[in-house]
Amino acid sequence: MKKIIAAGFAFVIGVSTLAFAADLSHASEGRLSINMVGTTVAQTVRDGGEKYAETFVVQPDHTLKLVDRTEIAGH
Protein backbone atom coordinates (compact mmCIF):
# COMPACT_ATOMS: atom_id res chain seq x y z
CA MET A 1 0.00 0.00 0.00
CA LYS A 2 2.83 2.39 0.86
CA LYS A 3 4.46 1.69 -2.52
CA ILE A 4 1.23 2.58 -4.33
CA ILE A 5 0.87 5.82 -2.37
CA ALA A 6 4.54 6.68 -2.97
CA ALA A 7 4.19 5.95 -6.71
CA GLY A 8 1.03 8.07 -6.89
CA PHE A 9 2.74 10.90 -5.05
CA ALA A 10 5.78 10.70 -7.37
CA PHE A 11 3.45 10.76 -10.38
CA VAL A 12 1.63 13.85 -9.10
CA ILE A 13 4.93 15.62 -8.40
CA GLY A 14 6.21 14.71 -11.88
CA VAL A 15 3.07 15.94 -13.62
CA SER A 16 2.99 19.19 -11.65
CA THR A 17 6.67 19.76 -12.46
CA LEU A 18 5.96 19.33 -16.16
CA ALA A 19 3.02 21.74 -15.96
CA PHE A 20 5.20 24.27 -14.13
CA ALA A 21 7.95 23.89 -16.75
CA ALA A 22 5.39 24.55 -19.51
CA ASP A 23 4.40 27.77 -17.73
CA LEU A 24 8.05 28.80 -17.50
CA SER A 25 8.46 28.54 -21.24
CA HIS A 26 6.17 31.57 -21.50
CA ALA A 27 7.73 33.45 -18.59
CA SER A 28 10.03 35.35 -20.91
CA GLU A 29 7.23 37.07 -22.84
CA GLY A 30 8.27 40.68 -23.14
CA ARG A 31 11.85 39.71 -22.51
CA LEU A 32 14.57 38.53 -24.84
CA SER A 33 15.88 35.26 -23.52
CA ILE A 34 17.76 34.47 -26.75
CA ASN A 35 19.76 37.67 -27.18
CA MET A 36 22.89 38.21 -25.11
CA VAL A 37 23.09 41.02 -22.57
CA GLY A 38 24.36 44.20 -24.24
CA THR A 39 23.05 43.23 -27.68
CA THR A 40 21.27 45.99 -29.58
CA VAL A 41 17.84 45.35 -31.08
CA ALA A 42 16.22 47.66 -33.64
CA GLN A 43 12.62 48.04 -34.73
CA THR A 44 10.45 50.43 -36.71
CA VAL A 45 7.20 51.64 -35.15
CA ARG A 46 4.34 54.01 -35.89
CA ASP A 47 3.18 56.42 -33.21
CA GLY A 48 0.59 59.12 -33.81
CA GLY A 49 0.89 58.80 -37.57
CA GLU A 50 4.68 59.24 -37.49
CA LYS A 51 7.20 56.50 -38.18
CA TYR A 52 10.20 55.98 -35.88
CA ALA A 53 13.31 53.81 -35.82
CA GLU A 54 13.99 52.63 -32.26
CA THR A 55 17.13 51.02 -30.86
CA PHE A 56 17.13 49.04 -27.62
CA VAL A 57 19.86 47.38 -25.53
CA VAL A 58 19.24 44.04 -23.78
CA GLN A 59 19.66 44.53 -20.01
CA PRO A 60 21.01 41.91 -17.53
CA ASP A 61 17.44 40.92 -16.61
CA HIS A 62 16.68 40.54 -20.37
CA THR A 63 14.38 43.54 -20.50
CA LEU A 64 14.91 46.19 -23.15
CA LYS A 65 16.18 49.71 -22.54
CA LEU A 66 15.36 52.29 -25.21
CA VAL A 67 18.60 54.05 -26.17
CA ASP A 68 17.59 55.85 -29.38
CA ARG A 69 14.38 56.91 -31.13
CA THR A 70 14.66 58.72 -34.45
CA GLU A 71 11.79 59.97 -36.59
CA ILE A 72 11.90 58.64 -40.14
CA ALA A 73 11.32 61.58 -42.50
CA GLY A 74 8.79 61.45 -45.29
CA HIS A 75 6.19 59.26 -43.58
CSV table of N, CA and C in Angstrom, one decimal:
chain,number,residue,atom,x,y,z
A,1,MET,N,0.8,-1.2,0.0
A,1,MET,CA,0.0,0.0,0.0
A,1,MET,C,0.9,1.3,0.0
A,2,LYS,N,1.9,1.2,0.8
A,2,LYS,CA,2.8,2.4,0.9
A,2,LYS,C,3.5,2.6,-0.5
A,3,LYS,N,3.8,1.5,-1.2
A,3,LYS,CA,4.5,1.7,-2.5
A,3,LYS,C,3.5,2.3,-3.5
A,4,ILE,N,2.2,2.0,-3.4
A,4,ILE,CA,1.2,2.6,-4.3
A,4,ILE,C,1.1,4.1,-4.0
A,5,ILE,N,1.0,4.4,-2.8
A,5,ILE,CA,0.9,5.8,-2.4
A,5,ILE,C,2.1,6.6,-2.8
A,6,ALA,N,3.3,6.0,-2.6
A,6,ALA,CA,4.5,6.7,-3.0
A,6,ALA,C,4.6,6.9,-4.5
A,7,ALA,N,4.2,5.9,-5.2
A,7,ALA,CA,4.2,6.0,-6.7
A,7,ALA,C,3.2,7.0,-7.2
A,8,GLY,N,2.0,7.1,-6.5
A,8,GLY,CA,1.0,8.1,-6.9
A,8,GLY,C,1.5,9.5,-6.6
A,9,PHE,N,2.2,9.6,-5.4
A,9,PHE,CA,2.7,10.9,-5.0
A,9,PHE,C,3.8,11.3,-6.0
A,10,ALA,N,4.7,10.4,-6.4
A,10,ALA,CA,5.8,10.7,-7.4
A,10,ALA,C,5.2,11.1,-8.7
A,11,PHE,N,4.1,10.4,-9.1
A,11,PHE,CA,3.5,10.8,-10.4
A,11,PHE,C,2.9,12.2,-10.3
A,12,VAL,N,2.2,12.5,-9.2
A,12,VAL,CA,1.6,13.9,-9.1
A,12,VAL,C,2.7,14.9,-9.1
A,13,ILE,N,3.8,14.7,-8.4
A,13,ILE,CA,4.9,15.6,-8.4
A,13,ILE,C,5.5,15.8,-9.8
A,14,GLY,N,5.7,14.7,-10.5
A,14,GLY,CA,6.2,14.7,-11.9
A,14,GLY,C,5.3,15.5,-12.8
A,15,VAL,N,4.0,15.2,-12.8
A,15,VAL,CA,3.1,15.9,-13.6
A,15,VAL,C,3.0,17.4,-13.3
A,16,SER,N,3.0,17.8,-12.0
A,16,SER,CA,3.0,19.2,-11.6
A,16,SER,C,4.3,19.9,-12.1
A,17,THR,N,5.4,19.2,-12.0
A,17,THR,CA,6.7,19.8,-12.5
A,17,THR,C,6.6,20.0,-13.9
A,18,LEU,N,6.1,19.1,-14.7
A,18,LEU,CA,6.0,19.3,-16.2
A,18,LEU,C,5.0,20.5,-16.5
A,19,ALA,N,3.9,20.6,-15.8
A,19,ALA,CA,3.0,21.7,-16.0
A,19,ALA,C,3.7,23.1,-15.6
A,20,PHE,N,4.5,23.1,-14.5
A,20,PHE,CA,5.2,24.3,-14.1
A,20,PHE,C,6.2,24.6,-15.2
A,21,ALA,N,6.9,23.6,-15.7
A,21,ALA,CA,7.9,23.9,-16.8
A,21,ALA,C,7.3,24.5,-18.0
A,22,ALA,N,6.1,24.0,-18.3
A,22,ALA,CA,5.4,24.5,-19.5
A,22,ALA,C,5.1,26.0,-19.3
A,23,ASP,N,4.7,26.4,-18.1
A,23,ASP,CA,4.4,27.8,-17.7
A,23,ASP,C,5.7,28.6,-17.8
A,24,LEU,N,6.8,28.1,-17.4
A,24,LEU,CA,8.1,28.8,-17.5
A,24,LEU,C,8.5,29.1,-18.9
A,25,SER,N,8.1,28.3,-19.9
A,25,SER,CA,8.5,28.5,-21.2
A,25,SER,C,7.9,29.8,-21.8
A,26,HIS,N,6.8,30.3,-21.1
A,26,HIS,CA,6.2,31.6,-21.5
A,26,HIS,C,6.5,32.7,-20.6
A,27,ALA,N,7.4,32.4,-19.6
A,27,ALA,CA,7.7,33.5,-18.6
A,27,ALA,C,8.6,34.6,-19.2
A,28,SER,N,9.2,34.3,-20.3
A,28,SER,CA,10.0,35.3,-20.9
A,28,SER,C,9.3,36.3,-21.9
A,29,GLU,N,8.0,36.2,-22.0
A,29,GLU,CA,7.2,37.1,-22.8
A,29,GLU,C,7.6,38.5,-22.4
A,30,GLY,N,7.9,39.3,-23.4
A,30,GLY,CA,8.3,40.7,-23.1
A,30,GLY,C,9.7,40.8,-22.8
A,31,ARG,N,10.4,39.7,-22.8
A,31,ARG,CA,11.8,39.7,-22.5
A,31,ARG,C,12.5,38.9,-23.6
A,32,LEU,N,13.8,39.2,-23.8
A,32,LEU,CA,14.6,38.5,-24.8
A,32,LEU,C,15.5,37.5,-24.2
A,33,SER,N,15.1,36.3,-24.2
A,33,SER,CA,15.9,35.3,-23.5
A,33,SER,C,16.9,34.7,-24.5
A,34,ILE,N,16.8,35.0,-25.8
A,34,ILE,CA,17.8,34.5,-26.7
A,34,ILE,C,19.0,35.4,-26.9
A,35,ASN,N,18.7,36.7,-27.0
A,35,ASN,CA,19.8,37.7,-27.2
A,35,ASN,C,20.6,37.8,-26.0
A,36,MET,N,21.9,38.0,-26.2
A,36,MET,CA,22.9,38.2,-25.1
A,36,MET,C,22.8,39.6,-24.5
A,37,VAL,N,23.1,39.7,-23.2
A,37,VAL,CA,23.1,41.0,-22.6
A,37,VAL,C,24.0,42.0,-23.3
A,38,GLY,N,23.6,43.2,-23.5
A,38,GLY,CA,24.4,44.2,-24.2
A,38,GLY,C,24.1,44.2,-25.7
A,39,THR,N,23.4,43.3,-26.3
A,39,THR,CA,23.1,43.2,-27.7
A,39,THR,C,22.1,44.4,-28.0
A,40,THR,N,22.2,45.0,-29.2
A,40,THR,CA,21.3,46.0,-29.6
A,40,THR,C,20.2,45.3,-30.5
A,41,VAL,N,19.0,45.8,-30.3
A,41,VAL,CA,17.8,45.4,-31.1
A,41,VAL,C,17.2,46.6,-31.7
A,42,ALA,N,16.9,46.5,-33.0
A,42,ALA,CA,16.2,47.7,-33.6
A,42,ALA,C,14.8,47.3,-34.1
A,43,GLN,N,14.0,48.3,-34.2
A,43,GLN,CA,12.6,48.0,-34.7
A,43,GLN,C,12.1,49.4,-35.3
A,44,THR,N,11.1,49.3,-36.2
A,44,THR,CA,10.5,50.4,-36.7
A,44,THR,C,9.0,50.4,-36.2
A,45,VAL,N,8.6,51.6,-35.7
A,45,VAL,CA,7.2,51.6,-35.2
A,45,VAL,C,6.5,52.9,-35.7
A,46,ARG,N,5.2,52.8,-35.6
A,46,ARG,CA,4.3,54.0,-35.9
A,46,ARG,C,3.7,54.5,-34.6
A,47,ASP,N,3.8,55.8,-34.4
A,47,ASP,CA,3.2,56.4,-33.2
A,47,ASP,C,2.6,57.8,-33.6
A,48,GLY,N,1.3,57.9,-33.5
A,48,GLY,CA,0.6,59.1,-33.8
A,48,GLY,C,0.7,59.5,-35.3
A,49,GLY,N,0.8,58.5,-36.1
A,49,GLY,CA,0.9,58.8,-37.6
A,49,GLY,C,2.3,59.0,-38.0
A,50,GLU,N,3.3,59.1,-37.1
A,50,GLU,CA,4.7,59.2,-37.5
A,50,GLU,C,5.4,57.9,-37.4
A,51,LYS,N,6.4,57.7,-38.2
A,51,LYS,CA,7.2,56.5,-38.2
A,51,LYS,C,8.6,56.7,-37.5
A,52,TYR,N,9.0,55.8,-36.6
A,52,TYR,CA,10.2,56.0,-35.9
A,52,TYR,C,11.0,54.7,-36.0
A,53,ALA,N,12.4,54.9,-36.0
A,53,ALA,CA,13.3,53.8,-35.8
A,53,ALA,C,13.8,53.8,-34.4
A,54,GLU,N,13.6,52.7,-33.7
A,54,GLU,CA,14.0,52.6,-32.3
A,54,GLU,C,15.1,51.6,-32.1
A,55,THR,N,16.0,51.9,-31.2
A,55,THR,CA,17.1,51.0,-30.9
A,55,THR,C,17.1,50.7,-29.4
A,56,PHE,N,17.2,49.5,-29.0
A,56,PHE,CA,17.1,49.0,-27.6
A,56,PHE,C,18.4,48.3,-27.3
A,57,VAL,N,18.8,48.2,-26.0
A,57,VAL,CA,19.9,47.4,-25.5
A,57,VAL,C,19.3,46.4,-24.6
A,58,VAL,N,19.7,45.1,-24.7
A,58,VAL,CA,19.2,44.0,-23.8
A,58,VAL,C,19.9,44.2,-22.4
A,59,GLN,N,19.2,44.3,-21.4
A,59,GLN,CA,19.7,44.5,-20.0
A,59,GLN,C,20.0,43.2,-19.4
A,60,PRO,N,20.7,43.2,-18.2
A,60,PRO,CA,21.0,41.9,-17.5
A,60,PRO,C,19.8,41.1,-17.2
A,61,ASP,N,18.6,41.7,-16.9
A,61,ASP,CA,17.4,40.9,-16.6
A,61,ASP,C,16.6,40.6,-17.9
A,62,HIS,N,17.3,40.8,-19.0
A,62,HIS,CA,16.7,40.5,-20.4
A,62,HIS,C,15.5,41.4,-20.7
A,63,THR,N,15.3,42.5,-20.0
A,63,THR,CA,14.4,43.5,-20.5
A,63,THR,C,15.1,44.4,-21.5
A,64,LEU,N,14.3,45.3,-22.2
A,64,LEU,CA,14.9,46.2,-23.1
A,64,LEU,C,15.0,47.6,-22.6
A,65,LYS,N,16.0,48.3,-22.9
A,65,LYS,CA,16.2,49.7,-22.5
A,65,LYS,C,16.3,50.5,-23.8
A,66,LEU,N,15.4,51.5,-24.0
A,66,LEU,CA,15.4,52.3,-25.2
A,66,LEU,C,16.5,53.2,-25.1
A,67,VAL,N,17.4,53.2,-26.2
A,67,VAL,CA,18.6,54.0,-26.2
A,67,VAL,C,18.6,55.1,-27.3
A,68,ASP,N,17.7,54.9,-28.3
A,68,ASP,CA,17.6,55.9,-29.4
A,68,ASP,C,16.2,55.7,-30.1
A,69,ARG,N,15.6,56.9,-30.4
A,69,ARG,CA,14.4,56.9,-31.1
A,69,ARG,C,14.5,58.1,-32.1
A,70,THR,N,14.5,57.7,-33.4
A,70,THR,CA,14.7,58.7,-34.5
A,70,THR,C,13.5,58.7,-35.4
A,71,GLU,N,12.9,59.9,-35.7
A,71,GLU,CA,11.8,60.0,-36.6
A,71,GLU,C,12.3,59.7,-38.0
A,72,ILE,N,11.6,58.9,-38.7
A,72,ILE,CA,11.9,58.6,-40.1
A,72,ILE,C,11.2,59.7,-41.0
A,73,ALA,N,11.9,60.5,-41.7
A,73,ALA,CA,11.3,61.6,-42.5
A,73,ALA,C,10.6,61.0,-43.7
A,74,GLY,N,9.5,61.8,-44.1
A,74,GLY,CA,8.8,61.4,-45.3
A,74,GLY,C,7.6,60.5,-45.1
A,75,HIS,N,7.3,60.2,-43.8
A,75,HIS,CA,6.2,59.3,-43.6
A,75,HIS,C,5.1,59.9,-42.8
